[in-house]
Amino acid sequence: MAILVVGHKNPDTDTIASAIAVADLFSKRGQEAKAISQGEIAPETAFVLEKFGLAAPEIVTDATDQQIILVDHTDISQTIDNLDKAELIAVVDHHKLGDVTTSNPLEMWVWPVGCTGTVIKSMYDFYNIEIPANVAGILLCAILSDTVMFKSVTCTDQDKAAVEALAKIAGVDDVMALGMEMFKVKSAVDGASPEELVFRDYKDFDMSGNKVGIGQLEVVDLSMLDAHKEALQAEIEKVKADGRHSVFLLLTDIMKEGSEMLIASDDAAVVEKAFGIAPNGTSVYLEGVMSRKKQVAPNFIKAFEA
Amino acid sequence: MAILVVGHKNPDTDTIASAIAVADLFSKRGQEAKAISQGEIAPETAFVLEKFGLAAPEIVTDATDQQIILVDHTDISQTIDNLDKAELIAVVDHHKLGDVTTSNPLEMWVWPVGCTGTVIKSMYDFYNIEIPANVAGILLCAILSDTVMFKSVTCTDQDKAAVEALAKIAGVDDVMALGMEMFKVKSAVDGASPEELVFRDYKDFDMSGNKVGIGQLEVVDLSMLDAHKEALQAEIEKVKADGRHSVFLLLTDIMKEGSEMLIASDDAAVVEKAFGIAPNGTSVYLEGVMSRKKQVAPNFIKAFEA
Ligand SMILES: [Mn+2]
Ligand SMILES: [Mn+2]
C-alpha cells in the first residue's frame, strides 16, 4: 500500500506541489508514495498543474490505517482526519511547529524558509535524485506563490537560489512573467462567491483556547475588491458565528506591499493589542504586512496570550 | 548573546555530544552557539569527553529570554524549564515527535536513526563544514552508546556508515574496543547509590494523562546487578510514590540482547497489556527488548490508550 503524502486543508499551490514532489522523491528512494489532497484545488494551482502537464491529486480525507507523510503543516487543526489512527512517517514543512505528535521516530525536514518547495529542492540534492522537469516547474511556482514573487518577509536567499536552479531544470526563461501570469489567475475575483473568496486561502488556529480563522486574498490592486468588501464582511461574520472567537480576512496588495484586514470578532481589541493600530470600524490597514504566517498569526497568538 | 544548545534532562552521551557538535556547527554557520547541559553528566559521558579532550558543558536549567536549539528530544517533560519563554530556533533529534510547539518557523533535522549523532554527521556534510577530530570522536561514541554497539533494533545502516566515517576523522582504529571500554564504564554499578542507578538513564512520559517513568541500566552481564535488585526495586517504589502511575526499570543485558524489567505500578496489568507476558511478581524478562524508545515506550503508550 502506497504511503499517502498530504498537505493542509484548503490546499494552496505549495501544499499540492509539495505533495506531488515528495511522493516522487520517496518513490525514487524506494518507498512507494502517492500524493493526495484534502480538498478541491484552487484556480491558481489548477493553472500551475495545467501549465506543467500534471494531474490534480485524488481527494482523500481519512488517514485511518494509512502510512502518512505531511507536507506544509504540522497543526492538527489543518491536518487530515484520523491522523492519530495512522502512522506518520515523515514531515516536510516551513511553518512553526504545531501540535502533531507521534509514538514512533520519524523523518522531518523543516526549515525557516519561504516555501516547502525550497526544502524539497534541497532534499532532492541531498539524496542525489534528479528532479523531473515538470516537478521542478510546479515547485518553482509554489515558491513564487508562497513568497509573493520574493516580496514576502518570509522569503530567504535559499528560496531565490531554489527558484533559479528549478527554472533551469524546468526550462522556464522568464520566472517573473510566469509569476505575474499565476498571480493574475489567483487574483481573479469576479464570478467567485464571497464564500469561495474567504476560503480560497483560509486557516483555523487555536489561540489560547480560542478558535480563530484567518483568510487571505492576494490581489495585484486592492481596488479590484471594492465591489466585494461588503459581501466579504458579511461572509466572515457568518463564519465567525459558527463557533469562532474571531475571523480575519487579509486583503493583500502584493504591489503596494500591505494588507487591509477585515475584522469579525467577539473582542476587536485584540487587533489593537496585536498591531498597535485601532481599527476603523471593522477594517484596518496594515502597512508592510503581507505574511499571515510570519506577521499576522504570531502577533495574534501573542495578543491572545496576554 | 550566544544561542544555547541543550539536550534532555538526565543527559546521556548522545545529548551531551550532540549539544557540543551542534554548537560547533551553528557557530561555523555564522550563528554563535554554546552547548549547555540540564544536569551533571553520567560517568560514561565523562569518560568520552576526557578521552577526546573536551570539557563538560555548563549546567543551565532556565531558558527564559534565550534563543534555544534542542537536541535529542522534543518532549516538554524532558526539556529545559521555561522553553515557552524562549525562542526555539532549531531541533536536531531522532525520537518520536513530542509536544514542544513554537510560534515561529524553525529549522528541524529529525531522522528515524539510532542516534542524534548520525543526523549531525549528515548536517556537517550538507553544509560542507569540516568536523573537528575531537567532535567526530564524541559523536562516534554517542552512536555506539545509543545503538548499544549496533545491537539495538534502533540501529540503521546510516548509523553504521556514520561511525565508519567518524572513526577515520577521529583517528580511532578499533571502534569496537573503544565501545567495550565505554560500556564497562557505563556498566559500573558498585559504589553507586540505588538513586544514582535508577536516574542514570531515566525519562518521564505522559501516557494518556498518567505520569510514567522509565529508567534503563545497560550492563555487560545481568548477574552484575544481582546484589542490587532489592535496593533498586525499593528505589523505584519510592519514585513511583512521588506522583507517578508507574515506574519501570529496564536492566538490559547488551550481550544477551534482552532486558529484565523491574515494575512499580498502580496497575501492573499494563505490563501484560504492553508485552503479552504476565510479570513474575515485580519483574518480567523481555527477550530481545533493548530499546526504551522503539520497543518499551511505544508499547506502554498503546497499553495506556487501550
Ligand atoms: Mn507553504
Ligand atoms: Mn539519542
XYZ file of C-alpha atoms and ligand atoms in Angstrom:
614
model
C 0.000 0.000 0.000
C 1.464 3.341 -1.041
C 2.338 5.939 1.558
C -0.048 8.924 1.264
C 1.532 12.391 1.053
C -0.829 15.171 2.097
C -0.751 18.917 2.749
C -3.091 21.140 4.742
C -6.823 21.714 4.409
C -7.794 24.365 1.851
C -4.805 23.347 -0.252
C -2.662 26.077 -1.787
C -0.143 25.654 -4.588
C 2.719 24.834 -2.187
C 0.687 22.105 -0.460
C -0.237 20.430 -3.757
C 3.141 20.839 -5.474
C 4.964 19.624 -2.355
C 2.737 16.543 -2.030
C 3.419 15.626 -5.667
C 7.173 16.239 -5.356
C 7.616 14.399 -2.038
C 5.657 11.409 -3.413
C 8.040 11.367 -6.386
C 11.099 11.679 -4.143
C 10.084 8.950 -1.688
C 9.070 6.602 -4.501
C 12.526 7.071 -6.026
C 14.089 6.442 -2.600
C 12.302 3.078 -2.679
C 9.194 3.789 -0.602
C 6.196 3.876 -2.930
C 4.242 7.041 -2.209
C 1.233 8.853 -3.681
C 0.149 12.490 -3.439
C -3.369 13.178 -2.203
C -5.291 16.361 -1.398
C -7.753 17.145 1.382
C -9.960 19.183 -0.933
C -10.504 20.811 -4.316
C -7.503 22.684 -5.667
C -7.569 26.481 -6.078
C -7.668 28.180 -9.528
C -4.007 29.217 -9.194
C -2.994 25.600 -8.557
C -5.100 24.339 -11.468
C -3.292 26.834 -13.718
C 0.116 25.639 -12.469
C -0.622 21.911 -12.855
C -2.080 22.502 -16.332
C 0.986 24.551 -17.311
C 3.332 21.662 -16.469
C 1.056 18.815 -17.566
C 0.344 17.262 -14.183
C -2.979 15.985 -12.817
C -4.588 17.140 -9.577
C -4.146 14.604 -6.755
C -7.075 12.425 -5.708
C -9.082 13.844 -2.781
C -8.771 11.703 0.378
C -9.854 12.947 3.799
C -9.371 9.956 6.123
C -5.942 8.716 7.269
C -7.162 5.675 9.223
C -4.685 2.754 8.976
C -2.552 4.532 6.369
C 1.095 5.485 6.339
C 1.214 9.266 6.025
C 3.718 11.968 5.107
C 2.674 15.538 5.957
C 3.804 18.495 3.884
C 3.399 22.237 4.545
C 1.848 21.958 8.060
C 2.122 20.313 11.490
C -1.111 21.541 13.086
C -3.822 19.052 13.995
C -6.483 21.630 13.034
C -5.103 21.724 9.464
C -4.327 18.054 9.005
C -6.135 15.047 7.579
C -8.843 13.367 9.699
C -7.806 10.475 11.960
C -4.097 11.128 11.705
C -3.889 9.629 15.211
C -5.068 6.316 13.701
C -2.338 6.422 11.032
C 1.426 6.030 11.097
C 3.163 9.351 10.450
C 6.494 8.558 8.841
C 7.729 11.956 7.649
C 7.111 15.723 7.696
C 8.375 18.338 5.234
C 7.450 21.895 6.204
C 8.449 25.531 6.630
C 5.997 26.699 9.333
C 6.077 26.989 13.106
C 5.998 23.608 14.840
C 2.385 22.646 15.528
C 0.735 20.144 17.858
C 1.010 16.953 15.796
C 2.857 14.273 17.807
C 3.861 10.677 17.027
C 4.514 7.485 19.000
C 7.380 6.404 16.728
C 10.541 8.031 15.403
C 10.053 9.781 12.046
C 11.866 11.832 9.404
C 11.438 15.613 9.497
C 12.744 18.239 7.092
C 11.630 21.622 8.391
C 13.413 24.862 7.542
C 12.594 28.523 8.241
C 12.296 29.409 4.550
C 9.536 30.891 2.403
C 8.148 27.687 0.943
C 8.118 23.906 1.422
C 9.222 23.674 -2.216
C 12.600 25.156 -1.247
C 13.149 22.416 1.351
C 12.202 19.732 -1.184
C 14.691 21.094 -3.748
C 17.436 20.534 -1.150
C 16.111 17.051 -0.316
C 16.436 16.018 -3.973
C 20.009 17.354 -3.926
C 20.794 15.647 -0.611
C 19.598 12.255 -1.890
C 21.229 12.886 -5.243
C 17.957 12.289 -7.139
C 17.205 14.134 -10.361
C 14.165 16.449 -10.303
C 11.798 15.805 -13.228
C 11.266 18.977 -15.301
C 7.534 19.146 -14.593
C 8.058 18.678 -10.849
C 10.705 21.446 -10.949
C 8.113 23.650 -12.677
C 5.424 23.258 -10.022
C 7.923 23.635 -7.151
C 9.139 26.842 -8.755
C 5.556 28.153 -8.933
C 4.954 27.109 -5.311
C 7.932 29.226 -4.215
C 6.778 32.223 -6.306
C 3.314 31.838 -4.789
C 4.331 31.441 -1.111
C 6.909 34.248 -1.286
C 4.626 36.521 -3.351
C 7.328 36.691 -6.017
C 10.106 37.216 -3.406
C 8.304 40.187 -1.802
C 7.112 38.464 1.367
C 9.148 38.948 4.565
C 9.266 35.133 4.718
C 11.393 34.999 1.558
C 15.020 33.961 2.073
C 18.107 33.744 -0.150
C 17.568 29.967 -0.190
C 14.158 30.490 -1.835
C 15.684 32.692 -4.514
C 18.506 30.222 -5.160
C 15.999 27.348 -5.388
C 13.892 29.235 -7.960
C 16.975 29.939 -10.052
C 18.024 26.283 -10.065
C 14.479 24.973 -10.626
C 13.883 27.384 -13.548
C 16.856 25.853 -15.372
C 15.574 22.316 -14.810
C 12.013 23.252 -15.815
C 13.146 25.278 -18.828
C 11.435 28.481 -17.633
C 13.169 31.520 -19.133
C 11.205 34.371 -17.566
C 10.339 33.485 -13.974
C 8.731 36.840 -13.196
C 6.435 36.708 -16.224
C 5.263 33.254 -15.125
C 4.718 34.629 -11.619
C 2.601 37.557 -12.855
C 0.522 35.211 -15.018
C -0.042 32.988 -11.981
C -0.959 35.874 -9.669
C -3.456 37.189 -12.174
C -5.237 33.833 -12.061
C -5.032 33.881 -8.265
C -6.352 37.462 -8.064
C -9.417 36.808 -10.196
C -12.379 37.690 -8.003
C -15.230 38.322 -10.414
C -17.590 35.390 -10.715
C -16.463 33.913 -7.371
C -18.892 33.776 -4.430
C -17.969 35.517 -1.145
C -17.661 32.065 0.440
C -15.184 30.925 -2.217
C -13.145 34.103 -1.715
C -12.998 33.837 2.092
C -11.971 30.153 1.965
C -9.614 30.467 -1.011
C -6.660 30.612 1.406
C -8.059 30.182 4.898
C -6.718 28.622 8.115
C -8.190 27.990 11.569
C -5.906 28.415 14.565
C -6.260 27.526 18.247
C -5.108 30.639 20.125
C -5.077 30.152 23.909
C -8.258 28.087 23.626
C -9.988 30.408 21.145
C -10.790 29.278 17.626
C -9.541 31.980 15.262
C -9.839 31.913 11.474
C -7.562 33.906 9.169
C -8.164 34.132 5.444
C -6.078 35.912 2.858
C -6.748 37.221 -0.639
C -3.759 38.454 -2.587
C -4.515 40.858 -5.419
C -2.472 42.911 -7.843
C -4.524 46.017 -6.883
C -6.814 46.424 -3.834
C -9.375 48.415 -5.825
C -10.308 45.132 -7.558
C -12.024 44.226 -4.270
C -14.010 47.458 -3.715
C -17.231 45.969 -5.097
C -16.811 42.837 -2.931
C -15.935 44.177 0.526
C -19.445 44.400 1.905
C -20.233 40.813 0.925
C -16.867 39.592 2.253
C -17.528 41.272 5.639
C -20.970 39.617 5.818
C -19.369 36.263 4.961
C -16.696 36.407 7.695
C -19.381 37.415 10.241
C -21.190 34.218 9.219
C -18.036 32.100 9.561
C -17.313 33.641 12.995
C -20.859 32.830 14.166
C -20.039 29.147 13.586
C -18.181 28.674 16.900
C -15.218 31.006 16.383
C -13.905 33.849 18.561
C -12.719 35.801 15.524
C -12.365 35.651 11.772
C -9.942 37.976 9.978
C -9.626 38.401 6.221
C -6.422 39.879 4.842
C -6.829 41.725 1.547
C -3.213 41.900 0.474
C -1.983 44.253 -2.216
C 1.124 42.490 -3.483
C 2.305 45.550 -5.409
C 1.840 48.112 -2.590
C 3.063 45.509 -0.065
C 0.401 45.982 2.576
C -2.902 44.458 3.691
C -6.333 45.727 4.567
C -7.724 43.415 7.243
C -11.467 42.859 7.600
C -12.475 42.014 11.182
C -15.245 39.880 12.688
C -14.534 39.335 16.373
C -16.051 38.851 19.833
C -13.383 41.261 21.068
C -11.946 43.535 18.370
C -9.491 44.937 20.976
C -7.179 42.009 20.109
C -6.455 43.755 16.815
C -5.016 46.832 18.533
C -3.211 44.558 21.022
C -1.681 42.645 18.104
C -0.727 45.520 15.792
C -0.848 48.723 17.852
C -3.369 50.291 15.469
C -7.026 50.902 16.329
C -9.364 49.521 13.642
C -11.572 51.878 11.719
C -14.884 50.063 12.285
C -14.406 46.529 11.006
C -11.310 47.276 8.962
C -7.671 48.247 9.477
C -4.825 48.874 7.019
C -1.544 47.181 7.934
C 1.360 48.796 6.096
C 4.084 46.309 5.127
C 2.088 43.301 6.340
C 1.886 40.558 3.716
C 2.542 37.307 5.593
C -0.119 35.525 7.637
C 2.469 33.031 8.861
C 5.246 35.354 9.911
C 3.433 38.612 10.676
C -0.260 38.132 11.363
C -0.634 34.766 13.149
C 2.317 35.246 15.586
C 1.040 38.713 16.589
C -2.456 37.391 17.257
C -1.086 34.378 19.165
C 0.779 36.778 21.486
C -2.225 39.110 21.792
C -4.451 36.189 22.835
C -1.861 35.040 25.395
C -1.729 38.479 27.037
C 24.210 36.550 23.153
C 25.033 33.013 22.077
C 22.291 30.562 21.185
C 22.089 27.808 23.832
C 22.111 24.198 22.584
C 20.583 21.761 25.054
C 19.570 18.098 25.233
C 17.176 16.295 27.550
C 17.125 16.060 31.337
C 19.331 13.285 32.786
C 21.770 13.825 29.936
C 23.228 10.787 28.214
C 26.278 10.733 25.956
C 24.240 11.483 22.813
C 22.596 14.524 24.413
C 25.951 15.994 25.524
C 27.914 15.106 22.373
C 25.103 16.419 20.154
C 24.870 19.702 22.059
C 28.635 20.236 21.671
C 28.618 19.308 17.968
C 25.533 21.367 17.032
C 27.002 24.392 18.861
C 30.177 23.952 16.792
C 28.199 23.557 13.559
C 25.914 26.571 14.099
C 28.853 28.747 15.182
C 30.639 27.843 11.947
C 27.452 28.606 10.004
C 27.659 32.118 11.490
C 25.259 31.868 14.425
C 27.288 31.872 17.640
C 26.091 28.968 19.776
C 27.121 27.327 23.053
C 26.419 23.837 24.409
C 24.806 23.602 27.834
C 23.529 20.707 29.931
C 20.468 20.400 32.151
C 22.372 18.400 34.753
C 25.521 16.541 35.794
C 26.955 14.282 33.103
C 26.991 10.486 33.545
C 30.231 8.529 34.135
C 30.145 7.166 30.549
C 29.952 10.717 29.181
C 32.770 11.913 31.458
C 34.913 9.065 30.095
C 34.116 10.031 26.486
C 34.784 13.778 26.952
C 38.051 13.034 28.791
C 39.103 10.637 26.033
C 38.766 13.335 23.370
C 39.912 16.272 25.484
C 36.626 18.175 25.715
C 35.097 19.868 28.754
C 31.627 19.167 30.127
C 29.102 21.877 29.180
C 27.996 24.394 31.785
C 24.789 23.436 33.611
C 21.898 25.811 32.794
C 18.284 24.975 33.651
C 16.315 28.100 32.671
C 15.611 29.093 29.053
C 13.853 32.402 29.805
C 14.610 35.043 27.126
C 17.218 32.836 25.419
C 17.488 31.546 21.881
C 17.446 27.756 22.141
C 18.329 24.762 19.966
C 17.050 21.402 21.234
C 18.921 18.180 20.569
C 17.880 14.571 21.245
C 14.267 15.290 22.405
C 11.065 17.203 21.642
C 9.059 16.428 24.801
C 8.153 19.231 27.183
C 8.616 16.843 30.141
C 12.258 16.308 29.124
C 13.153 19.834 28.085
C 14.686 22.865 29.766
C 12.492 24.964 32.084
C 10.624 27.942 30.584
C 11.159 26.910 26.977
C 7.844 28.681 26.299
C 9.542 31.958 27.334
C 12.416 31.355 24.896
C 12.744 31.397 21.129
C 13.224 27.878 19.762
C 15.205 28.203 16.557
C 16.170 24.616 15.746
C 15.708 20.949 16.674
C 18.026 18.025 15.896
C 16.631 14.680 17.021
C 15.958 11.002 16.313
C 12.944 10.314 18.561
C 9.185 10.331 18.134
C 7.771 13.853 17.738
C 6.847 15.211 21.168
C 4.651 18.047 22.362
C 7.001 21.006 22.022
C 5.441 23.662 19.749
C 6.660 27.064 18.528
C 5.072 30.329 17.402
C 7.692 30.942 14.695
C 9.142 28.906 11.832
C 12.247 26.925 12.820
C 14.836 24.510 11.461
C 14.340 20.799 12.191
C 16.593 17.867 11.354
C 14.873 14.727 12.632
C 15.580 11.274 11.234
C 14.476 7.786 12.293
C 18.017 6.608 13.025
C 19.741 5.218 16.095
C 21.373 8.404 17.339
C 21.248 12.188 17.013
C 24.986 11.998 16.255
C 24.185 10.300 12.940
C 21.928 13.188 11.909
C 24.607 15.715 12.873
C 27.241 13.908 10.783
C 24.972 14.441 7.745
C 24.352 18.085 8.674
C 28.121 18.763 8.631
C 28.263 17.096 5.194
C 25.220 19.010 3.950
C 26.693 22.371 4.961
C 30.129 21.302 3.736
C 31.746 22.043 7.105
C 34.703 20.012 8.345
C 34.137 18.011 11.544
C 36.885 18.612 14.126
C 38.594 15.339 15.148
C 37.525 15.586 18.795
C 33.909 16.327 17.858
C 33.977 13.330 15.484
C 35.245 11.220 18.403
C 32.427 12.113 20.774
C 29.764 11.746 18.046
C 31.148 8.300 17.264
C 30.873 7.334 20.943
C 27.330 8.738 21.091
C 26.320 6.452 18.223
C 27.983 3.399 19.823
C 26.203 4.254 23.076
C 22.700 4.866 21.660
C 22.837 1.828 19.366
C 24.451 -0.390 22.047
C 27.322 -1.048 19.653
C 24.963 -1.604 16.688
C 22.898 -4.236 18.553
C 19.807 -2.119 19.269
C 16.775 -2.515 16.968
C 17.003 1.258 16.502
C 20.352 0.907 14.715
C 20.288 1.629 10.966
C 22.784 1.372 8.122
C 23.144 5.154 8.338
C 24.401 4.823 11.920
C 26.999 2.255 10.871
C 28.136 4.384 7.917
C 28.402 7.450 10.172
C 30.566 5.560 12.681
C 32.863 4.376 9.915
C 33.324 7.912 8.546
C 33.675 9.492 12.006
C 36.272 6.908 13.093
C 38.516 7.974 10.210
C 38.178 11.664 11.126
C 38.749 10.982 14.830
C 41.654 8.609 14.197
C 40.002 5.710 16.048
C 41.371 2.379 14.724
C 39.349 -0.110 16.770
C 35.805 1.162 17.184
C 34.550 -1.941 18.991
C 37.360 -1.872 21.552
C 36.505 1.767 22.319
C 32.828 0.772 22.618
C 33.557 -2.036 25.100
C 35.756 0.290 27.163
C 32.917 2.817 27.229
C 30.247 0.262 28.159
C 32.379 -1.045 31.015
C 32.426 2.461 32.461
C 28.681 2.733 31.886
C 28.001 -0.657 33.488
C 29.907 0.100 36.666
C 27.369 -0.274 39.456
C 29.425 -0.839 42.570
C 29.807 2.253 44.657
C 26.725 3.903 43.093
C 23.609 4.532 45.202
C 20.266 2.994 44.100
C 19.057 6.539 43.330
C 22.042 7.191 41.057
C 21.423 3.890 39.261
C 17.682 4.478 38.696
C 18.267 8.016 37.391
C 21.416 7.226 35.379
C 19.263 6.997 32.233
C 15.716 7.875 33.225
C 12.797 9.584 31.453
C 9.306 10.635 32.494
C 6.490 10.272 29.972
C 2.897 11.490 29.898
C 0.840 8.460 28.833
C -2.866 9.272 28.378
C -2.672 11.603 31.376
C -0.612 9.228 33.545
C 2.925 10.130 34.604
C 5.117 7.131 33.823
C 8.868 6.902 34.466
C 11.167 4.506 32.626
C 14.792 4.027 33.602
C 17.378 1.837 31.949
C 20.660 0.288 33.073
C 22.740 -1.388 30.417
C 25.254 -3.948 31.639
C 27.612 -6.380 30.029
C 26.189 -9.176 32.229
C 22.924 -9.111 34.234
C 24.467 -11.014 37.137
C 26.405 -7.798 37.938
C 23.102 -6.476 39.261
C 22.066 -9.438 41.450
C 23.264 -7.782 44.641
C 21.460 -4.535 43.756
C 17.972 -5.649 42.636
C 16.267 -5.421 46.002
C 17.510 -1.874 46.574
C 16.608 -0.869 43.005
C 13.047 -2.190 43.492
C 12.700 -0.193 46.733
C 14.024 2.905 44.937
C 11.551 2.747 42.023
C 8.678 2.223 44.523
C 9.830 5.473 46.157
C 9.979 7.300 42.802
C 6.504 5.999 41.897
C 5.084 7.228 45.226
C 6.096 10.766 44.167
C 3.041 11.356 41.922
C 3.596 8.716 39.260
C 1.293 5.963 37.997
C 4.214 3.648 37.263
C 7.979 3.452 37.270
C 9.761 0.761 35.250
C 13.475 -0.010 35.355
C 14.986 -1.913 32.430
C 18.042 -3.975 33.317
C 19.413 -4.591 29.861
C 21.970 -7.267 29.100
C 23.683 -5.921 25.995
C 25.392 -9.234 25.268
C 22.301 -11.484 25.677
C 20.160 -8.793 23.976
C 17.264 -8.794 26.393
C 16.013 -6.887 29.433
C 14.706 -7.737 32.855
C 12.158 -5.082 33.786
C 11.512 -4.142 37.419
C 7.946 -2.909 37.990
C 6.415 -0.391 40.405
C 2.866 0.390 39.289
C -0.639 1.303 40.406
C -1.864 -1.220 37.846
C 0.716 -3.829 36.866
C -1.765 -5.217 34.284
C -0.421 -2.612 31.835
C 2.743 -4.703 31.596
C 0.871 -7.721 30.259
C -1.204 -5.419 28.022
C 2.006 -3.924 26.630
C 4.115 -7.056 26.177
C 1.757 -10.047 26.339
C 3.712 -11.584 29.221
C 2.476 -11.756 32.805
C 5.067 -10.429 35.284
C 6.541 -12.730 37.882
C 5.825 -10.567 40.935
C 7.504 -7.210 40.288
C 9.750 -8.421 37.475
C 9.471 -9.696 33.911
C 12.113 -10.785 31.389
C 11.658 -9.322 27.903
C 13.601 -11.347 25.345
C 15.044 -9.229 22.509
C 13.950 -5.970 24.120
C 16.800 -3.449 24.347
C 15.319 -0.129 23.252
C 13.224 2.044 25.544
C 12.491 4.392 22.671
C 11.469 1.938 19.984
C 10.226 -1.059 21.968
C 9.252 -0.181 25.528
C 7.784 3.351 25.445
C 5.592 2.820 22.321
C 4.142 -0.416 23.777
C 3.281 1.273 27.055
C 1.821 4.310 25.260
C -0.551 1.953 23.380
C -1.360 -0.054 26.519
C -2.316 3.142 28.380
C -4.505 4.262 25.464
C -6.455 0.973 25.467
Mn 3.774 26.744 2.189
Mn 19.801 9.872 21.476
